[in-house]
């Protein structure tokens, strides 16, 4: 079952619209020009400006923060459009926070849907409430690359297979009621919620990226006189934007996310190579699961109603076991490539030939430590 990396898609949604929208493209070029000038005059400014790196997620956010912090000194060398850079920074803060959430080792595929909906709403609110010139176009691009893409139903389906998601989909799409999950979405994406990374951590991430990076890119790590880390990238490859599964008409709305979930479930059932009767039974079960007022898996709740016991349900006979198998595969998946890499790295520390010879109690303890780190 293919799970696309959300961090790639979020970053590509920004790169795509930054190259397509003339106003945003002009501002981004100005920001990069200011960044280069700041690096030349780093001694006079008293700090090293981050360098634009196309392979680092939403790195322009860091540059905007730097420019606004040292704006008075930078104005000695070049004009700074304060209002426009603030608007860009506020939009990029939303995308940056999303990536921080999805890169976390604790990130769950089941939570991606609500985070994406909140981010799209937050960007739209920046335009409608705060007259931000870039919020709505970035919201449209983010939607096209995520929930409105051919994989959009994946994140809708994963969310709906949790108790919280079933309640949300039933209330919002079946009963057409307002649900408070998206209340005040801007509060989740304030700049103060985005921590500054320790340079040593940033160096480790850059090193890991250089190992798993796509394309012919040679990364060189350098240490500046100020003790901060920078990366010099020499690449013959342009950033590749995968647009084959992005719909240009952007017609999907929140009202048919349930339809998207059902359509994606049908796609998964085709991959499972089930006969038509089995497919019909599973789809009927899912419809009943969402549409019925009472939860048909109410007796299978665990972890204080945060999850269903899908593992136990998968051992039953019939369509419930098939739906549970799909739920297990989705809910155990990571939303980003970086999370997968870190999980694999952690598992290699435990699941190697020497350690697997340990006594069962010791091996179980290591598994618990690995899962709770």
Short mmCIF file of C-alpha atoms in Angstrom, two decimals:
data_model
loop_
_atom_site.label_atom_id
_atom_site.label_comp_id
_atom_site.label_asym_id
_atom_site.label_seq_id
_atom_site.Cartn_x
_atom_site.Cartn_y
_atom_site.Cartn_z
CA UNK A 1 0.00 0.00 0.00
CA UNK A 2 1.64 3.24 -1.18
CA UNK A 3 1.77 6.05 1.40
CA UNK A 4 3.05 9.34 -0.13
CA UNK A 5 5.34 11.58 1.91
CA UNK A 6 3.37 14.60 3.12
CA UNK A 7 6.50 16.68 3.72
CA UNK A 8 7.44 16.39 0.04
CA UNK A 9 3.93 17.36 -0.99
CA UNK A 10 3.72 20.36 1.33
CA UNK A 11 7.09 21.64 0.16
CA UNK A 12 6.22 21.04 -3.50
CA UNK A 13 2.92 22.89 -3.10
CA UNK A 14 4.89 25.98 -2.07
CA UNK A 15 7.59 25.56 -4.73
CA UNK A 16 4.96 25.11 -7.44
CA UNK A 17 2.89 28.19 -6.63
CA UNK A 18 6.02 30.28 -5.94
CA UNK A 19 7.05 29.63 -9.53
CA UNK A 20 3.59 30.11 -11.02
CA UNK A 21 2.18 33.19 -9.25
CA UNK A 22 3.98 36.31 -10.48
CA UNK A 23 3.54 38.37 -7.30
CA UNK A 24 4.75 35.57 -5.03
CA UNK A 25 7.57 34.68 -7.41
CA UNK A 26 8.83 38.27 -7.38
CA UNK A 27 8.76 38.44 -3.57
CA UNK A 28 10.56 35.10 -3.17
CA UNK A 29 13.29 36.27 -5.53
CA UNK A 30 13.65 39.47 -3.49
CA UNK A 31 13.92 37.44 -0.29
CA UNK A 32 16.67 35.28 -1.78
CA UNK A 33 18.47 38.38 -3.06
CA UNK A 34 18.35 39.95 0.41
CA UNK A 35 19.59 36.69 1.94
CA UNK A 36 22.63 36.62 -0.36
CA UNK A 37 23.42 40.25 0.48
CA UNK A 38 23.08 39.50 4.20
CA UNK A 39 25.58 36.69 3.90
CA UNK A 40 28.06 39.04 2.23
CA UNK A 41 27.66 41.59 5.05
CA UNK A 42 27.34 39.04 7.86
CA UNK A 43 30.07 40.74 9.95
CA UNK A 44 28.30 44.11 9.85
CA UNK A 45 24.89 42.62 10.57
CA UNK A 46 26.30 40.50 13.38
CA UNK A 47 24.68 37.21 12.34
CA UNK A 48 24.75 34.69 9.53
CA UNK A 49 21.65 34.61 7.36
CA UNK A 50 20.35 31.15 6.44
CA UNK A 51 21.12 30.20 2.86
CA UNK A 52 18.27 29.17 0.57
CA UNK A 53 18.40 25.41 0.05
CA UNK A 54 15.72 23.99 -2.23
CA UNK A 55 16.02 20.52 -0.70
CA UNK A 56 15.29 21.72 2.85
CA UNK A 57 11.60 21.94 3.71
CA UNK A 58 10.17 25.49 3.55
CA UNK A 59 13.59 27.02 4.24
CA UNK A 60 12.40 30.44 3.11
CA UNK A 61 10.59 30.72 6.44
CA UNK A 62 13.94 30.80 8.26
CA UNK A 63 15.19 33.48 5.89
CA UNK A 64 12.09 35.64 6.44
CA UNK A 65 12.47 35.37 10.22
CA UNK A 66 16.12 36.45 9.93
CA UNK A 67 15.33 39.42 7.67
CA UNK A 68 12.61 40.70 10.01
CA UNK A 69 14.85 40.24 13.06
CA UNK A 70 17.74 42.26 11.58
CA UNK A 71 15.66 44.52 9.35
CA UNK A 72 17.14 47.81 10.56
CA UNK A 73 20.72 46.74 9.82
CA UNK A 74 19.76 45.16 6.49
CA UNK A 75 18.11 48.40 5.32
CA UNK A 76 21.57 49.98 5.19
CA UNK A 77 22.29 47.83 2.12
CA UNK A 78 18.93 47.11 0.46
CA UNK A 79 15.28 48.07 0.72
CA UNK A 80 13.09 45.64 2.69
CA UNK A 81 9.36 45.39 1.97
CA UNK A 82 8.41 44.74 5.59
CA UNK A 83 4.68 44.16 5.09
CA UNK A 84 5.08 41.66 2.24
CA UNK A 85 7.78 39.68 4.04
CA UNK A 86 5.61 39.52 7.16
CA UNK A 87 2.76 38.19 5.03
CA UNK A 88 5.02 35.56 3.46
CA UNK A 89 6.41 34.56 6.86
CA UNK A 90 2.90 34.13 8.30
CA UNK A 91 1.93 31.83 5.43
CA UNK A 92 5.15 29.82 5.58
CA UNK A 93 4.69 29.43 9.35
CA UNK A 94 1.61 27.33 8.60
CA UNK A 95 3.50 25.08 6.18
CA UNK A 96 6.54 24.88 8.46
CA UNK A 97 4.40 23.81 11.43
CA UNK A 98 2.76 21.12 9.30
CA UNK A 99 6.14 19.68 8.36
CA UNK A 100 7.31 19.74 11.99
CA UNK A 101 4.17 17.82 12.96
CA UNK A 102 4.48 15.21 10.20
CA UNK A 103 8.25 14.74 10.68
CA UNK A 104 7.78 13.87 14.34
CA UNK A 105 8.43 10.27 15.41
CA UNK A 106 5.03 10.39 17.11
CA UNK A 107 3.17 11.51 13.98
CA UNK A 108 0.18 9.34 13.06
CA UNK A 109 -1.36 9.00 9.62
CA UNK A 110 -4.78 9.18 11.29
CA UNK A 111 -4.15 12.78 12.40
CA UNK A 112 -3.03 14.10 9.00
CA UNK A 113 -6.52 14.88 7.72
CA UNK A 114 -7.49 17.25 10.50
CA UNK A 115 -4.08 18.98 10.44
CA UNK A 116 -4.36 19.54 6.69
CA UNK A 117 -7.90 20.87 6.98
CA UNK A 118 -6.83 23.25 9.76
CA UNK A 119 -3.83 24.44 7.72
CA UNK A 120 -5.94 25.13 4.63
CA UNK A 121 -8.49 26.99 6.75
CA UNK A 122 -5.73 28.97 8.49
CA UNK A 123 -4.22 30.09 5.16
CA UNK A 124 -7.63 31.14 3.84
CA UNK A 125 -8.29 33.06 7.06
CA UNK A 126 -5.02 34.95 6.62
CA UNK A 127 -6.44 36.35 3.39
CA UNK A 128 -10.05 36.87 4.46
CA UNK A 129 -9.41 38.24 7.96
CA UNK A 130 -5.92 39.75 7.75
CA UNK A 131 -5.82 40.70 4.03
CA UNK A 132 -2.76 38.52 3.43
CA UNK A 133 -2.03 38.54 -0.31
CA UNK A 134 -0.67 34.98 -0.40
CA UNK A 135 -2.82 32.98 2.02
CA UNK A 136 -5.57 31.89 -0.36
CA UNK A 137 -3.28 30.93 -3.25
CA UNK A 138 -1.07 28.86 -0.94
CA UNK A 139 -4.19 27.26 0.56
CA UNK A 140 -5.40 26.29 -2.91
CA UNK A 141 -2.00 24.85 -3.84
CA UNK A 142 -1.71 22.92 -0.55
CA UNK A 143 -5.19 21.49 -1.09
CA UNK A 144 -4.31 20.44 -4.64
CA UNK A 145 -1.21 18.58 -3.50
CA UNK A 146 -2.83 16.87 -0.52
CA UNK A 147 -6.56 16.43 0.12
CA UNK A 148 -7.56 17.29 -3.44
CA UNK A 149 -4.98 14.99 -5.03
CA UNK A 150 -5.57 11.40 -6.06
CA UNK A 151 -4.24 10.37 -2.65
CA UNK A 152 -6.57 12.71 -0.74
CA UNK A 153 -8.95 9.90 0.13
CA UNK A 154 -6.10 8.08 1.88
CA UNK A 155 -5.83 10.66 4.67
CA UNK A 156 -9.62 10.99 4.84
CA UNK A 157 -10.02 7.22 5.19
CA UNK A 158 -7.28 6.86 7.82
CA UNK A 159 -8.88 9.57 9.97
CA UNK A 160 -12.36 8.07 9.63
CA UNK A 161 -11.14 4.71 10.96
CA UNK A 162 -10.51 6.20 14.41
CA UNK A 163 -13.22 6.86 17.04
CA UNK A 164 -12.64 10.61 16.78
CA UNK A 165 -12.70 10.47 12.97
CA UNK A 166 -15.87 8.38 12.84
CA UNK A 167 -17.60 10.87 15.14
CA UNK A 168 -16.35 13.80 13.01
CA UNK A 169 -17.40 12.29 9.68
CA UNK A 170 -20.79 11.17 11.01
CA UNK A 171 -21.62 14.56 12.50
CA UNK A 172 -20.22 16.69 9.67
CA UNK A 173 -21.05 14.71 6.52
CA UNK A 174 -24.00 12.52 7.53
CA UNK A 175 -25.85 14.85 9.90
CA UNK A 176 -24.44 18.10 8.44
CA UNK A 177 -23.62 19.48 11.88
CA UNK A 178 -20.84 21.88 12.84
CA UNK A 179 -17.89 20.19 14.54
CA UNK A 180 -15.48 22.16 16.72
CA UNK A 181 -12.25 20.49 15.50
CA UNK A 182 -11.47 23.40 13.18
CA UNK A 183 -12.32 26.16 15.65
CA UNK A 184 -9.77 29.00 15.48
CA UNK A 185 -7.29 27.18 13.18
CA UNK A 186 -4.89 30.16 13.18
CA UNK A 187 -4.04 29.57 16.84
CA UNK A 188 -2.31 26.28 15.94
CA UNK A 189 0.08 27.94 13.49
CA UNK A 190 1.47 30.96 15.33
CA UNK A 191 5.17 31.64 14.78
CA UNK A 192 5.96 31.16 18.46
CA UNK A 193 4.85 27.54 18.10
CA UNK A 194 7.73 26.87 15.70
CA UNK A 195 10.91 26.16 17.72
CA UNK A 196 14.34 27.21 16.57
CA UNK A 197 16.46 24.16 15.90
CA UNK A 198 19.74 23.59 17.65
CA UNK A 199 22.52 23.83 15.02
CA UNK A 200 23.79 20.37 15.94
CA UNK A 201 20.35 18.89 15.29
CA UNK A 202 20.16 20.72 11.98
CA UNK A 203 23.54 19.29 11.01
CA UNK A 204 22.34 15.77 11.77
CA UNK A 205 19.21 16.28 9.65
CA UNK A 206 21.25 17.64 6.75
CA UNK A 207 23.57 14.64 6.95
CA UNK A 208 20.64 12.20 6.94
CA UNK A 209 19.05 14.06 4.03
CA UNK A 210 22.26 13.78 2.03
CA UNK A 211 22.10 9.99 2.40
CA UNK A 212 18.48 9.52 1.37
CA UNK A 213 18.18 12.49 -1.00
CA UNK A 214 16.82 11.97 -4.53
CA UNK A 215 18.74 13.23 -7.54
CA UNK A 216 22.43 13.85 -8.16
CA UNK A 217 23.16 16.14 -5.23
CA UNK A 218 26.45 16.41 -3.38
CA UNK A 219 26.10 17.96 0.06
CA UNK A 220 29.04 19.51 1.86
CA UNK A 221 28.76 20.49 5.50
CA UNK A 222 30.68 23.59 6.53
CA UNK A 223 31.09 25.36 9.86
CA UNK A 224 31.10 29.14 9.79
CA UNK A 225 33.13 31.38 12.05
CA UNK A 226 30.02 32.11 14.11
CA UNK A 227 29.69 28.42 14.96
CA UNK A 228 26.54 27.92 12.88
CA UNK A 229 26.20 25.28 10.22
CA UNK A 230 25.55 25.88 6.59
CA UNK A 231 25.12 23.66 3.60
CA UNK A 232 26.57 24.13 0.12
CA UNK A 233 24.60 22.25 -2.50
CA UNK A 234 25.88 21.54 -5.99
CA UNK A 235 23.24 19.85 -8.10
CA UNK A 236 22.58 19.37 -11.78
CA UNK A 237 18.97 18.39 -11.14
CA UNK A 238 16.14 20.88 -10.90
CA UNK A 239 13.56 20.32 -8.20
CA UNK A 240 11.17 17.78 -9.63
CA UNK A 241 7.51 18.54 -9.07
CA UNK A 242 5.21 15.58 -9.53
CA UNK A 243 1.98 16.98 -10.92
CA UNK A 244 0.47 13.83 -12.43
CA UNK A 245 -1.87 13.28 -9.49
CA UNK A 246 -2.70 16.95 -8.81
CA UNK A 247 -6.04 18.13 -10.11
CA UNK A 248 -5.86 21.57 -11.70
CA UNK A 249 -9.57 22.30 -11.27
CA UNK A 250 -9.31 22.02 -7.48
CA UNK A 251 -12.95 20.96 -7.27
CA UNK A 252 -12.86 18.89 -4.12
CA UNK A 253 -14.25 20.53 -1.00
CA UNK A 254 -14.60 19.51 2.62
CA UNK A 255 -18.21 18.48 1.92
CA UNK A 256 -17.16 15.42 -0.10
CA UNK A 257 -14.21 14.19 1.97
CA UNK A 258 -16.40 11.24 2.97
CA UNK A 259 -16.87 10.41 -0.72
CA UNK A 260 -13.10 10.62 -1.20
CA UNK A 261 -12.60 8.19 1.69
CA UNK A 262 -15.07 5.72 0.18
CA UNK A 263 -13.45 5.99 -3.25
CA UNK A 264 -10.03 5.32 -1.79
CA UNK A 265 -11.37 2.34 0.12
CA UNK A 266 -12.59 0.95 -3.22
CA UNK A 267 -9.08 1.39 -4.64
CA UNK A 268 -7.58 -0.52 -1.73
CA UNK A 269 -10.11 -3.33 -2.13
CA UNK A 270 -9.05 -3.69 -5.78
CA UNK A 271 -5.44 -4.06 -4.61
CA UNK A 272 -6.56 -6.77 -2.18
CA UNK A 273 -7.92 -8.72 -5.19
CA UNK A 274 -11.25 -9.49 -3.55
CA UNK A 275 -14.26 -10.74 -5.45
CA UNK A 276 -17.20 -8.42 -6.08
CA UNK A 277 -19.28 -9.84 -3.25
CA UNK A 278 -16.49 -9.28 -0.70
CA UNK A 279 -15.94 -5.72 -1.95
CA UNK A 280 -19.64 -4.98 -1.63
CA UNK A 281 -19.77 -6.37 1.93
CA UNK A 282 -16.75 -4.33 3.06
CA UNK A 283 -18.11 -1.12 1.53
CA UNK A 284 -21.51 -1.78 3.09
CA UNK A 285 -19.84 -2.33 6.47
CA UNK A 286 -17.90 0.94 6.14
CA UNK A 287 -21.08 2.83 5.21
CA UNK A 288 -22.86 1.39 8.23
CA UNK A 289 -19.84 2.24 10.40
CA UNK A 290 -20.00 5.91 9.38
CA UNK A 291 -23.73 6.41 8.87
CA UNK A 292 -25.15 4.67 11.92
CA UNK A 293 -25.78 6.87 14.97
CA UNK A 294 -24.36 4.31 17.38
CA UNK A 295 -20.83 3.05 16.91
CA UNK A 296 -20.90 -0.56 15.66
CA UNK A 297 -17.42 -1.09 17.15
CA UNK A 298 -18.33 0.49 20.48
CA UNK A 299 -17.43 -2.72 22.34
CA UNK A 300 -14.00 -2.74 20.69
CA UNK A 301 -12.78 0.60 22.01
CA UNK A 302 -9.50 0.73 23.91
CA UNK A 303 -7.00 3.30 25.21
CA UNK A 304 -9.76 5.44 26.71
CA UNK A 305 -11.71 5.44 23.42
CA UNK A 306 -8.77 6.80 21.39
CA UNK A 307 -8.48 3.69 19.20
CA UNK A 308 -10.32 0.59 18.12
CA UNK A 309 -8.90 -2.86 18.79
CA UNK A 310 -8.34 -3.47 15.08
CA UNK A 311 -5.81 -6.21 15.78
CA UNK A 312 -8.44 -8.26 17.60
CA UNK A 313 -11.13 -7.44 15.03
CA UNK A 314 -8.83 -8.66 12.21
CA UNK A 315 -9.06 -12.23 13.56
CA UNK A 316 -12.82 -12.36 13.10
CA UNK A 317 -14.56 -13.93 10.13
CA UNK A 318 -15.95 -11.98 7.20
CA UNK A 319 -15.86 -8.37 6.08
CA UNK A 320 -14.94 -7.03 9.53
CA UNK A 321 -11.57 -8.75 9.36
CA UNK A 322 -10.88 -7.20 5.93
CA UNK A 323 -11.77 -3.68 7.11
CA UNK A 324 -9.63 -4.23 10.22
CA UNK A 325 -6.68 -5.35 8.08
CA UNK A 326 -6.95 -2.16 6.03
CA UNK A 327 -7.22 -0.06 9.19
CA UNK A 328 -4.12 -1.69 10.70
CA UNK A 329 -2.05 -1.03 7.58
CA UNK A 330 -3.11 2.62 7.44
CA UNK A 331 -2.93 3.46 11.13
CA UNK A 332 0.50 1.86 11.56
CA UNK A 333 1.98 3.89 8.70
CA UNK A 334 4.05 7.05 9.00
CA UNK A 335 3.03 10.23 7.17
CA UNK A 336 6.52 11.23 6.02
CA UNK A 337 9.66 9.69 4.58
CA UNK A 338 11.82 11.21 7.33
CA UNK A 339 9.72 9.54 10.03
CA UNK A 340 10.05 6.18 8.29
CA UNK A 341 13.82 6.57 8.06
CA UNK A 342 14.16 7.39 11.76
CA UNK A 343 11.90 4.50 12.74
CA UNK A 344 13.91 2.09 10.59
CA UNK A 345 17.14 3.41 12.11
CA UNK A 346 15.74 2.90 15.62
CA UNK A 347 14.57 -0.61 14.78
CA UNK A 348 18.01 -1.55 13.48
CA UNK A 349 19.41 -0.82 16.92
CA UNK A 350 17.08 -3.45 18.36
CA UNK A 351 16.21 -5.88 15.60
CA UNK A 352 19.68 -7.12 14.70
CA UNK A 353 20.98 -10.67 14.78
CA UNK A 354 22.93 -10.30 18.03
CA UNK A 355 20.14 -8.61 19.98
CA UNK A 356 17.47 -11.00 18.73
CA UNK A 357 19.34 -13.74 20.58
CA UNK A 358 18.56 -12.00 23.86
CA UNK A 359 16.15 -13.50 26.35
CA UNK A 360 12.49 -12.76 25.69
CA UNK A 361 12.06 -10.39 28.67
CA UNK A 362 15.06 -8.30 27.65
CA UNK A 363 13.96 -8.18 24.01
CA UNK A 364 10.45 -7.13 25.03
CA UNK A 365 11.90 -4.36 27.21
CA UNK A 366 13.92 -3.07 24.28
CA UNK A 367 10.83 -3.08 22.08
CA UNK A 368 8.96 -1.05 24.69
CA UNK A 369 11.80 1.46 24.97
CA UNK A 370 11.95 1.77 21.19
CA UNK A 371 8.20 2.44 20.97
CA UNK A 372 8.19 5.05 23.75
CA UNK A 373 11.38 6.95 22.95
#
